[in-house]
XYZ file of C-alpha atoms in Angstrom:
674
model
C 57.065 187.504 195.783
C 55.772 186.726 191.918
C 52.253 187.996 190.919
C 49.249 185.352 191.266
C 49.462 182.907 188.018
C 46.354 180.473 187.544
C 46.911 176.994 188.044
C 47.424 175.055 184.663
C 44.961 172.013 184.332
C 46.059 168.287 185.117
C 46.736 166.435 188.303
C 47.234 168.598 191.933
C 48.603 167.166 194.934
C 45.788 168.282 197.305
C 42.612 168.755 195.078
C 40.135 171.897 197.176
C 37.448 169.774 198.469
C 33.955 170.459 197.325
C 32.211 174.062 198.282
C 28.951 171.625 199.233
C 28.403 171.067 202.936
C 30.198 167.733 203.786
C 27.479 165.032 203.990
C 24.666 166.572 202.698
C 22.496 165.637 199.865
C 21.897 167.303 196.435
C 19.301 170.198 197.343
C 21.052 171.124 200.398
C 24.184 173.661 199.111
C 26.263 175.747 201.474
C 28.743 177.983 200.422
C 31.394 175.926 202.617
C 31.541 174.837 205.914
C 33.578 173.484 208.829
C 36.590 171.332 208.296
C 36.601 168.325 205.557
C 38.776 166.155 204.682
C 38.921 164.728 200.495
C 41.748 162.045 198.928
C 40.657 162.210 195.379
C 40.858 159.616 192.921
C 44.317 160.847 191.418
C 45.512 160.864 195.134
C 44.275 156.872 195.643
C 45.999 155.732 192.545
C 49.538 157.438 193.417
C 49.492 156.245 196.808
C 47.126 152.746 197.119
C 47.405 151.852 200.679
C 46.022 148.346 201.510
C 42.980 150.043 203.821
C 41.319 153.252 202.826
C 42.348 154.404 206.512
C 45.934 154.530 205.981
C 44.923 156.754 202.876
C 44.652 159.608 205.453
C 47.303 158.785 207.803
C 48.704 162.274 207.799
C 45.873 164.264 207.372
C 45.482 167.212 209.858
C 43.109 165.767 212.136
C 43.355 162.258 210.738
C 45.039 159.447 211.364
C 44.646 155.206 211.426
C 45.151 152.889 213.828
C 47.662 150.963 211.886
C 47.270 147.848 213.719
C 48.137 145.453 210.421
C 48.512 146.189 206.984
C 45.489 144.341 206.234
C 43.584 145.861 209.803
C 43.399 149.566 209.956
C 40.182 151.776 210.843
C 40.109 155.941 210.535
C 40.993 157.869 213.690
C 39.259 161.003 213.791
C 40.460 163.696 216.124
C 41.457 160.783 218.808
C 38.426 158.949 218.196
C 38.461 155.681 216.854
C 36.076 152.547 216.917
C 32.450 152.703 217.364
C 32.342 156.575 217.156
C 33.811 156.594 213.295
C 31.673 154.935 211.015
C 33.128 153.342 207.593
C 31.004 153.724 204.593
C 30.767 152.922 201.349
C 28.453 154.842 198.819
C 26.392 155.508 202.053
C 25.834 152.374 203.409
C 28.342 150.982 206.392
C 30.928 148.893 205.818
C 29.117 146.129 207.972
C 31.721 144.482 209.070
C 33.475 143.692 212.542
C 36.407 146.357 212.093
C 34.423 148.018 215.389
C 35.185 144.984 217.627
C 38.648 144.820 217.470
C 41.258 146.887 216.163
C 42.972 143.421 213.971
C 39.984 143.284 212.240
C 40.066 144.629 208.394
C 37.841 146.940 206.883
C 36.098 145.266 203.576
C 36.420 148.552 201.328
C 39.847 148.532 199.144
C 41.240 151.611 197.958
C 41.858 150.113 194.634
C 38.100 150.252 193.553
C 37.600 153.697 195.029
C 36.825 157.224 193.265
C 37.161 159.201 196.479
C 37.473 158.785 200.125
C 36.492 161.769 202.319
C 35.964 162.295 206.054
C 32.306 163.975 207.247
C 31.963 165.781 210.035
C 29.777 168.163 211.383
C 25.502 168.239 210.514
C 26.422 165.699 207.376
C 26.844 163.083 210.052
C 23.472 163.091 211.424
C 22.237 161.764 207.691
C 23.890 158.260 208.561
C 24.196 157.415 212.791
C 23.951 158.783 215.780
C 27.004 156.715 216.809
C 29.455 158.749 214.677
C 30.251 161.120 217.222
C 33.851 161.168 215.623
C 32.939 161.685 212.338
C 32.730 159.271 208.804
C 34.956 157.778 206.777
C 33.047 157.482 203.458
C 34.566 155.712 200.213
C 32.519 156.175 196.986
C 32.848 154.187 193.934
C 30.753 153.889 190.194
C 29.051 150.423 191.385
C 25.731 151.983 191.331
C 26.439 155.341 189.290
C 24.104 158.347 189.833
C 24.865 160.141 186.539
C 24.866 158.522 182.777
C 28.438 157.758 181.766
C 29.180 158.605 178.195
C 28.051 155.691 175.857
C 30.291 152.847 175.207
C 32.882 150.644 177.034
C 35.171 152.789 179.009
C 37.198 152.227 182.321
C 40.848 151.971 183.505
C 43.587 149.637 184.267
C 45.623 150.514 187.538
C 48.846 148.595 188.942
C 51.711 148.886 191.320
C 54.442 147.593 192.868
C 56.440 148.610 195.907
C 60.184 147.428 197.608
C 59.524 147.620 201.083
C 57.028 144.221 201.100
C 57.559 142.975 197.606
C 53.826 143.891 196.574
C 52.154 144.468 193.719
C 48.670 145.380 193.265
C 46.044 146.380 190.500
C 42.576 146.484 189.760
C 40.646 146.790 186.611
C 37.332 148.895 186.411
C 34.904 148.978 183.364
C 31.655 150.907 182.775
C 29.814 149.389 179.547
C 26.836 152.151 178.481
C 24.409 151.461 175.995
C 21.025 153.510 176.192
C 19.899 154.366 179.576
C 21.547 151.053 181.050
C 24.952 151.278 182.393
C 27.048 147.499 183.322
C 29.503 148.099 185.997
C 32.279 145.503 186.471
C 35.537 145.725 188.621
C 38.283 143.624 190.027
C 41.096 144.022 192.046
C 43.729 142.131 193.888
C 47.081 142.999 195.958
C 50.081 140.377 197.304
C 52.535 141.690 199.639
C 55.431 139.779 201.730
C 56.722 141.157 205.516
C 57.597 144.522 204.951
C 61.083 146.010 205.883
C 61.596 148.098 208.868
C 64.728 149.823 209.805
C 67.427 147.403 210.882
C 65.167 144.411 210.262
C 61.583 142.971 208.913
C 58.541 143.171 210.690
C 57.312 139.414 211.086
C 54.695 138.611 210.270
C 52.943 141.330 208.038
C 52.028 139.594 204.695
C 48.764 139.875 202.953
C 46.802 138.747 200.225
C 43.706 140.787 199.360
C 41.171 140.160 196.206
C 37.665 141.071 195.071
C 35.529 141.933 192.390
C 32.075 143.507 191.702
C 29.113 143.851 189.112
C 26.027 146.222 189.252
C 23.588 147.387 186.880
C 21.960 150.732 186.776
C 18.950 151.969 184.885
C 18.332 155.640 184.165
C 14.568 156.730 183.436
C 13.375 160.087 182.661
C 12.973 161.060 186.102
C 16.008 159.225 188.053
C 17.800 155.568 188.210
C 17.894 153.070 190.091
C 20.634 150.419 190.570
C 21.550 146.976 192.406
C 25.311 145.799 193.003
C 26.939 142.660 194.008
C 30.403 142.700 195.801
C 32.485 140.163 196.933
C 36.205 140.364 199.186
C 38.581 137.925 200.342
C 41.637 138.603 202.380
C 44.014 136.709 204.272
C 46.375 138.616 206.587
C 48.993 138.287 209.117
C 49.023 140.039 211.983
C 52.250 141.346 213.127
C 53.490 142.221 217.168
C 55.987 139.375 219.595
C 52.815 136.757 220.098
C 51.337 136.763 217.321
C 54.517 136.415 214.933
C 55.283 133.638 217.440
C 51.861 132.057 216.705
C 51.898 132.826 212.961
C 48.682 134.675 213.540
C 46.467 135.431 210.597
C 42.773 136.588 209.689
C 41.207 134.833 207.016
C 38.365 137.540 205.954
C 35.212 137.206 203.532
C 32.413 139.117 202.651
C 29.716 138.766 200.096
C 27.272 142.620 200.191
C 24.521 143.356 198.330
C 23.559 147.200 197.619
C 20.794 149.085 195.836
C 20.232 152.855 195.321
C 17.884 155.018 193.191
C 16.389 158.434 192.800
C 13.430 159.592 191.311
C 12.661 163.479 190.622
C 8.748 164.385 190.341
C 7.456 167.237 187.865
C 6.369 169.774 190.767
C 5.018 169.394 194.171
C 6.127 170.221 197.598
C 9.367 167.495 197.075
C 12.212 167.816 194.597
C 13.499 164.235 194.960
C 13.180 160.956 196.535
C 15.793 158.683 197.599
C 16.859 155.510 198.956
C 19.948 153.183 199.443
C 19.535 149.467 201.233
C 22.555 147.013 201.868
C 22.683 143.360 203.238
C 26.207 141.639 203.979
C 27.329 137.879 204.833
C 30.661 138.383 206.619
C 32.953 135.966 207.917
C 36.347 135.989 209.346
C 38.546 133.207 210.981
C 41.263 134.059 213.333
C 43.901 131.539 212.692
C 47.473 130.569 214.336
C 48.905 128.081 216.967
C 47.605 127.025 219.881
C 48.636 126.160 223.512
C 49.424 122.352 221.795
C 51.365 123.849 219.156
C 48.624 123.070 216.176
C 47.923 125.631 213.992
C 43.960 125.758 213.335
C 41.142 128.242 213.983
C 41.435 129.690 217.052
C 38.474 132.198 216.626
C 35.224 133.197 214.671
C 33.729 136.212 213.731
C 30.221 136.341 211.220
C 28.186 139.673 211.175
C 24.889 139.346 209.098
C 23.678 142.980 208.407
C 21.265 144.861 206.789
C 20.381 148.212 206.552
C 18.123 150.775 204.488
C 17.489 154.356 204.373
C 15.009 156.750 202.707
C 14.605 160.427 202.748
C 13.173 163.192 200.342
C 14.580 166.424 199.531
C 12.006 169.344 199.710
C 11.528 172.218 197.580
C 12.827 175.366 198.234
C 10.518 177.418 200.914
C 10.502 181.162 200.718
C 10.638 182.183 204.122
C 10.555 185.375 206.108
C 14.271 184.739 206.646
C 15.073 183.980 203.092
C 14.987 180.274 201.119
C 14.952 177.321 203.060
C 16.264 174.027 201.404
C 16.585 170.620 203.708
C 15.819 166.924 203.438
C 13.949 164.466 205.990
C 14.863 161.113 206.201
C 14.460 157.713 208.311
C 16.640 154.593 208.225
C 16.638 151.305 209.864
C 19.422 148.270 210.603
C 19.845 144.617 212.078
C 23.022 143.123 212.748
C 23.802 139.499 213.778
C 27.222 139.386 215.571
C 28.153 135.358 216.244
C 31.438 134.125 217.774
C 32.748 130.994 218.002
C 36.250 129.424 219.444
C 38.024 131.836 221.354
C 35.870 134.433 220.306
C 33.311 133.315 222.191
C 35.407 134.170 224.950
C 35.517 137.805 224.037
C 31.858 138.194 223.040
C 29.412 135.891 222.563
C 26.187 135.820 220.121
C 24.850 139.601 220.220
C 21.941 141.586 217.827
C 21.723 145.100 217.436
C 18.183 146.998 215.943
C 18.088 150.463 215.330
C 16.025 153.032 213.829
C 16.176 156.585 213.251
C 14.595 159.754 211.637
C 16.605 163.224 210.654
C 15.795 166.698 209.413
C 18.473 168.633 207.602
C 17.991 172.069 206.802
C 19.661 175.337 205.256
C 18.737 178.706 205.605
C 20.493 181.166 202.764
C 19.123 184.472 204.947
C 21.295 187.221 203.595
C 23.657 187.138 200.672
C 26.408 186.293 202.774
C 25.155 184.214 205.481
C 23.912 180.329 205.603
C 22.673 178.609 208.541
C 22.613 174.760 208.222
C 21.163 172.752 211.012
C 20.071 168.748 211.396
C 18.754 166.552 213.929
C 18.962 162.949 214.628
C 16.901 160.553 217.136
C 17.362 157.246 217.401
C 16.287 153.971 218.945
C 18.503 151.252 219.669
C 18.272 147.878 221.429
C 21.289 145.382 222.168
C 20.611 142.032 223.132
C 23.777 139.469 224.251
C 25.159 137.665 226.732
C 26.700 139.910 230.062
C 29.197 138.670 232.245
C 30.068 140.130 235.866
C 33.268 139.738 237.182
C 33.546 139.380 240.874
C 37.058 141.523 240.611
C 39.657 142.246 238.037
C 41.829 139.819 239.767
C 40.065 135.945 240.553
C 39.256 136.341 244.352
C 37.864 132.325 244.711
C 33.961 133.227 243.206
C 33.273 132.501 239.318
C 32.075 135.223 236.998
C 28.120 134.684 235.963
C 26.457 135.391 232.608
C 23.263 136.202 231.739
C 21.095 137.594 228.944
C 20.780 141.211 228.947
C 18.977 143.362 226.751
C 19.358 147.213 226.746
C 17.529 149.863 225.000
C 18.703 153.390 224.321
C 17.346 156.524 222.250
C 20.197 158.585 221.666
C 18.897 162.373 220.127
C 21.599 164.440 218.454
C 21.744 168.123 216.695
C 24.118 170.144 214.738
C 24.313 173.669 213.673
C 26.467 175.569 211.577
C 26.613 179.330 210.693
C 28.510 180.475 207.767
C 29.737 183.863 206.735
C 31.500 184.777 203.367
C 34.222 187.204 203.850
C 36.238 189.145 201.125
C 38.885 187.873 199.588
C 36.714 184.384 198.658
C 37.226 183.514 202.900
C 34.132 181.789 204.313
C 33.998 181.557 208.420
C 32.017 178.887 210.597
C 30.980 178.428 213.751
C 29.658 175.013 214.474
C 27.762 173.987 217.349
C 26.985 170.071 218.700
C 25.320 167.633 220.929
C 25.548 164.046 220.001
C 24.801 160.987 221.799
C 25.193 157.762 221.289
C 24.518 153.679 222.678
C 27.076 151.628 223.759
C 28.563 149.468 221.108
C 28.017 145.434 221.589
C 31.934 145.228 222.914
C 31.749 147.592 225.871
C 28.531 145.933 226.803
C 29.346 142.412 226.600
C 33.262 141.814 226.451
C 34.123 138.957 228.705
C 37.335 137.436 227.478
C 40.511 136.901 225.495
C 41.081 138.305 222.258
C 43.775 136.328 220.836
C 44.887 138.590 217.602
C 45.059 142.148 219.783
C 46.110 140.240 222.625
C 44.087 141.831 225.125
C 41.646 140.466 228.194
C 38.766 142.533 227.474
C 36.095 143.070 230.202
C 32.729 144.891 229.088
C 30.090 146.799 231.368
C 26.553 145.425 230.828
C 25.585 149.131 232.856
C 26.826 151.436 230.477
C 25.306 154.635 230.005
C 24.682 156.723 226.866
C 27.724 158.644 225.965
C 27.029 163.079 225.115
C 29.292 165.201 223.827
C 29.013 168.978 223.538
C 31.028 170.630 221.267
C 31.850 174.303 219.676
C 34.122 174.751 216.613
C 35.279 178.049 214.468
C 36.940 177.900 211.148
C 38.401 179.924 208.457
C 38.923 178.654 205.269
C 40.060 179.904 201.532
C 39.316 177.350 198.923
C 39.962 178.967 195.431
C 42.561 181.622 194.383
C 46.779 181.508 194.980
C 46.762 181.123 198.940
C 44.570 178.154 199.897
C 44.108 177.236 203.631
C 42.085 175.819 206.297
C 41.926 176.831 210.228
C 40.003 174.955 212.742
C 40.248 175.086 216.400
C 37.255 173.195 218.290
C 36.410 171.928 221.847
C 34.510 168.786 222.863
C 33.405 168.130 225.975
C 32.232 164.057 226.654
C 29.495 163.195 229.394
C 30.518 159.392 230.399
C 33.251 158.491 227.418
C 33.618 155.096 227.178
C 37.108 154.142 226.773
C 39.208 150.845 227.543
C 41.291 150.964 230.311
C 44.697 149.233 231.040
C 44.257 147.849 234.448
C 47.744 146.500 234.814
C 47.265 143.204 235.165
C 48.228 140.467 232.752
C 46.048 137.382 231.930
C 46.069 133.995 230.254
C 43.043 132.773 228.032
C 40.781 132.624 231.041
C 39.507 134.655 234.193
C 41.406 132.349 236.612
C 44.835 132.777 235.126
C 44.465 137.070 235.366
C 47.091 137.943 237.565
C 49.610 135.882 236.078
C 52.774 138.337 235.474
C 53.600 135.957 232.187
C 50.169 135.577 231.051
C 49.829 136.920 227.131
C 47.297 139.282 227.671
C 46.773 142.792 228.785
C 43.792 142.982 231.001
C 41.593 146.222 230.068
C 38.141 147.387 231.222
C 35.380 149.270 229.710
C 34.344 152.104 231.886
C 33.168 156.079 231.442
C 34.405 159.022 232.841
C 33.558 162.881 231.698
C 36.739 163.849 229.209
C 37.835 166.892 227.403
C 39.346 166.994 223.983
C 40.556 169.938 222.455
C 42.236 170.601 219.281
C 43.516 172.582 216.367
C 44.459 172.094 212.825
C 45.753 174.364 209.920
C 46.599 173.425 206.212
C 47.799 175.752 203.926
C 48.914 175.634 200.086
C 50.416 179.031 198.537
C 51.258 179.142 194.374
C 54.378 181.089 194.732
C 55.875 181.230 191.456
C 55.598 179.917 187.831
C 58.306 177.948 186.415
C 59.023 176.266 183.227
C 55.200 176.287 182.343
C 53.599 174.924 185.664
C 53.047 176.245 189.232
C 55.643 176.294 192.170
C 53.900 175.503 195.067
C 54.534 175.718 198.777
C 52.256 173.819 201.634
C 52.367 173.742 205.361
C 50.092 171.527 208.138
C 49.876 171.154 211.816
C 47.540 169.781 213.853
C 47.476 168.937 217.848
C 44.965 167.681 220.012
C 45.148 167.649 223.951
C 42.582 165.048 225.611
C 42.150 164.824 229.548
C 39.895 163.218 231.998
C 37.647 165.526 234.661
C 40.968 164.461 236.980
C 43.244 165.458 234.526
C 44.560 162.080 233.816
C 45.242 161.704 229.990
C 43.138 159.975 227.545
C 44.811 156.274 225.977
C 45.939 156.457 222.984
C 45.925 159.761 221.948
C 47.559 161.010 218.326
C 51.097 163.352 219.102
C 51.069 167.005 217.341
C 52.648 167.087 214.000
C 54.318 169.967 212.218
C 54.513 169.515 208.381
C 55.728 171.301 204.999
C 56.680 170.830 201.451
C 57.328 171.984 198.201
C 55.612 170.956 194.398
C 55.724 172.075 190.520
C 53.202 170.640 188.462
C 51.708 171.805 185.095
C 49.408 170.311 182.510
C 51.136 166.536 182.558
C 53.861 166.698 185.356
C 53.615 166.477 189.151
C 56.194 166.800 191.527
C 56.136 167.075 194.929
C 58.320 166.256 198.345
C 56.763 166.748 201.750
C 58.225 166.403 205.452
C 56.327 166.053 208.371
C 57.574 165.720 212.219
C 55.267 163.960 214.778
C 56.737 164.983 218.333
C 56.901 162.405 220.907
C 53.674 161.300 222.403
C 54.473 162.350 226.304
C 51.106 162.475 227.476
C 50.077 158.605 227.637
C 47.018 157.336 229.162
C 46.992 155.599 232.431
C 49.712 151.889 232.652
C 50.349 153.300 229.035
C 54.085 154.178 227.587
C 54.979 157.178 226.028
C 55.656 157.336 221.961
C 59.159 158.580 220.452
C 58.518 160.993 218.097
C 59.647 160.676 214.345
C 60.219 162.072 211.336
C 58.436 161.181 208.064
C 60.202 162.348 204.559
C 57.890 161.339 201.204
C 58.498 162.508 197.414
C 56.684 161.593 194.070
C 56.894 161.989 190.528
C 54.338 161.473 187.967
C 52.955 162.148 184.387
C 49.525 162.475 182.917
C 49.317 162.347 179.032
C 46.754 161.508 176.204
C 46.960 158.650 173.820
C 45.959 160.402 170.411
C 46.371 157.418 168.323
C 42.811 156.419 166.842
C 43.989 152.982 166.657
C 44.810 152.453 170.153
C 42.200 151.276 172.875
C 43.363 153.647 175.290
C 42.939 157.453 175.463
C 44.950 158.032 178.342
C 47.752 157.009 181.567
C 49.454 158.020 184.461
C 52.729 156.990 185.578
C 55.110 157.774 188.276
C 56.958 156.509 191.560
C 56.390 156.918 195.001
C 59.418 157.508 197.671
C 57.989 157.019 200.952
C 59.610 157.000 204.844
C 62.992 157.899 202.636
C 65.131 158.663 206.162
C 64.515 155.311 207.382
C 63.267 156.209 210.781
C 61.581 154.409 213.075
C 57.669 155.058 213.184
C 55.512 154.107 216.246
C 51.871 154.669 216.245
C 50.694 156.250 219.738
C 47.439 154.978 218.642
C 48.032 151.713 218.393
C 47.765 149.017 221.156
C 51.079 147.412 219.724
C 52.931 150.433 219.404
C 55.803 148.926 221.647
C 56.403 146.202 219.523
C 55.516 146.827 215.996
C 56.893 149.514 213.752
C 55.524 150.746 210.692
C 57.414 149.999 207.589
C 60.441 151.384 206.677
C 62.057 152.876 203.398
C 59.919 151.955 200.110
C 59.778 152.976 196.767
C 56.742 152.233 194.618
C 55.991 152.144 191.089
C 52.638 152.734 189.705
C 50.645 152.834 186.087
C 46.696 153.411 185.366
C 45.795 153.289 181.400
C 42.229 154.597 181.065
C 40.292 153.400 178.115
């Protein structure tokens, strides 16, 4: 092959992730760590999906639930729902998306600067629930760096053929002295999307939102506050959902604050805080048995979260320099429900308080050790329902108010070794515990949008995970790669099990073969997850002033219970590769991914066929040098997705047998910067 050449500046299809340990604050810096997945701003601009999880649908080890264009949560190494924390600027999304796949996440990528997956020790800064990991979006609503003086920002827009959609966003920062005012507004509309041979009925979408924030910088820090609002009306595809015109009207108002103070000298070099409070509500609308279109169910969520932490000054020890943080956080959540939602889960309250510690020891020129620990108190209050049997037997279910308390204790450690050729090897060992979620404990009825009749178990125990992972990474040079292999053993893995029964809207109807709801129960079994993830990019040649790069990826996950039965809804094995060319302005890329058939379904679950996903993109980024122009730069481009127009079914989705993902689509996009 030709000699290695340096990559020119400009947009890249896969910018290297930060070398800081994912999830750690400033002051705790490792040379590298285990796996991390990052979607940069330029990638978001080129592919602005309605839900942040869908921006990572094809990344190794990551996918999404793709339940509806307006409702999709991240799936990290086969784990989803309450095991994956979704957050924005360090504060949880504060919604009810963990209570059902049909519930959207009110974080729109149009306003995001970066989206990343956090795993390993960094997760313990935020939650003990995040056994799977954390999907974190960041933006400039509360900036932590004083921008350049004046008014600057960008205008984003795109349009696509598959659903006749269009979207746009305006992001503005006004800087005067030490004060920054941030404003953004965004919106998108889409019709029912096309699938091979037809249309996926009831899949349209309308979303909009805005925010305003003020940050004040002072000599040794900053403090800021922001208010944001989002509204979304999205339809839920599926046979019954389409017949009933099922749709969800979602609204959230959120207040966040963040600040930092760095004293001059002393034992601590920084103090930080985060705060968020939310009013959330959504209505599930559709035709009832009487044929009348009305609100069938309502969910509300009032939630507050606060976190404080202190970063101590470097401490010299006999082994090396020690840096780290100590922190505490607390949260309160009130879940309300009405209508048919009252049949799924009654009012519930969750309270938690936690303390955590994270430390890094650089004990040799090429060795680092990072460790974290977290202890958390969780109290869940709700209405528990006891069913006499899965099918009616003449006895009625009984309900009672129940309060459960848990104390999850989690520890995580990563050993890092710098190797020749700018490689880093890592070994991560973890013990994590989480408390059952509200739905796992208190579910007791039908959920129209998901088409399930759910039965919780108020006696569930803590879920515990022991894990080990090895990794090898190279982020610089002409050949960049990452390889990870992991093994996770769960004690009391909580999951939803299909019973094979169908139900109507109440327990008395369970057993009716024509019932519209699939009966599922929450239960616990020991389980084992083992997997491999590989990704690689090789700069192979210089061509017309740019760099030609060959890329490849592979991921595989096998998950079984101790009796050998498959864990349900597990992503398939995937293999892919591609070719790109880039210079200081242009980016051209083509990528192909083959998802193998998922032939290891869970009990009472169907197999999922494989698919081929071909994608191509072309973009140009330039500067505007005319001093009379208010704009300083721009990016324009086009993307073609699912170019083979293949049938794509997501094995993670409850609706995989009746819902296809979008067919062939072409998207044009543009961004103006000022």
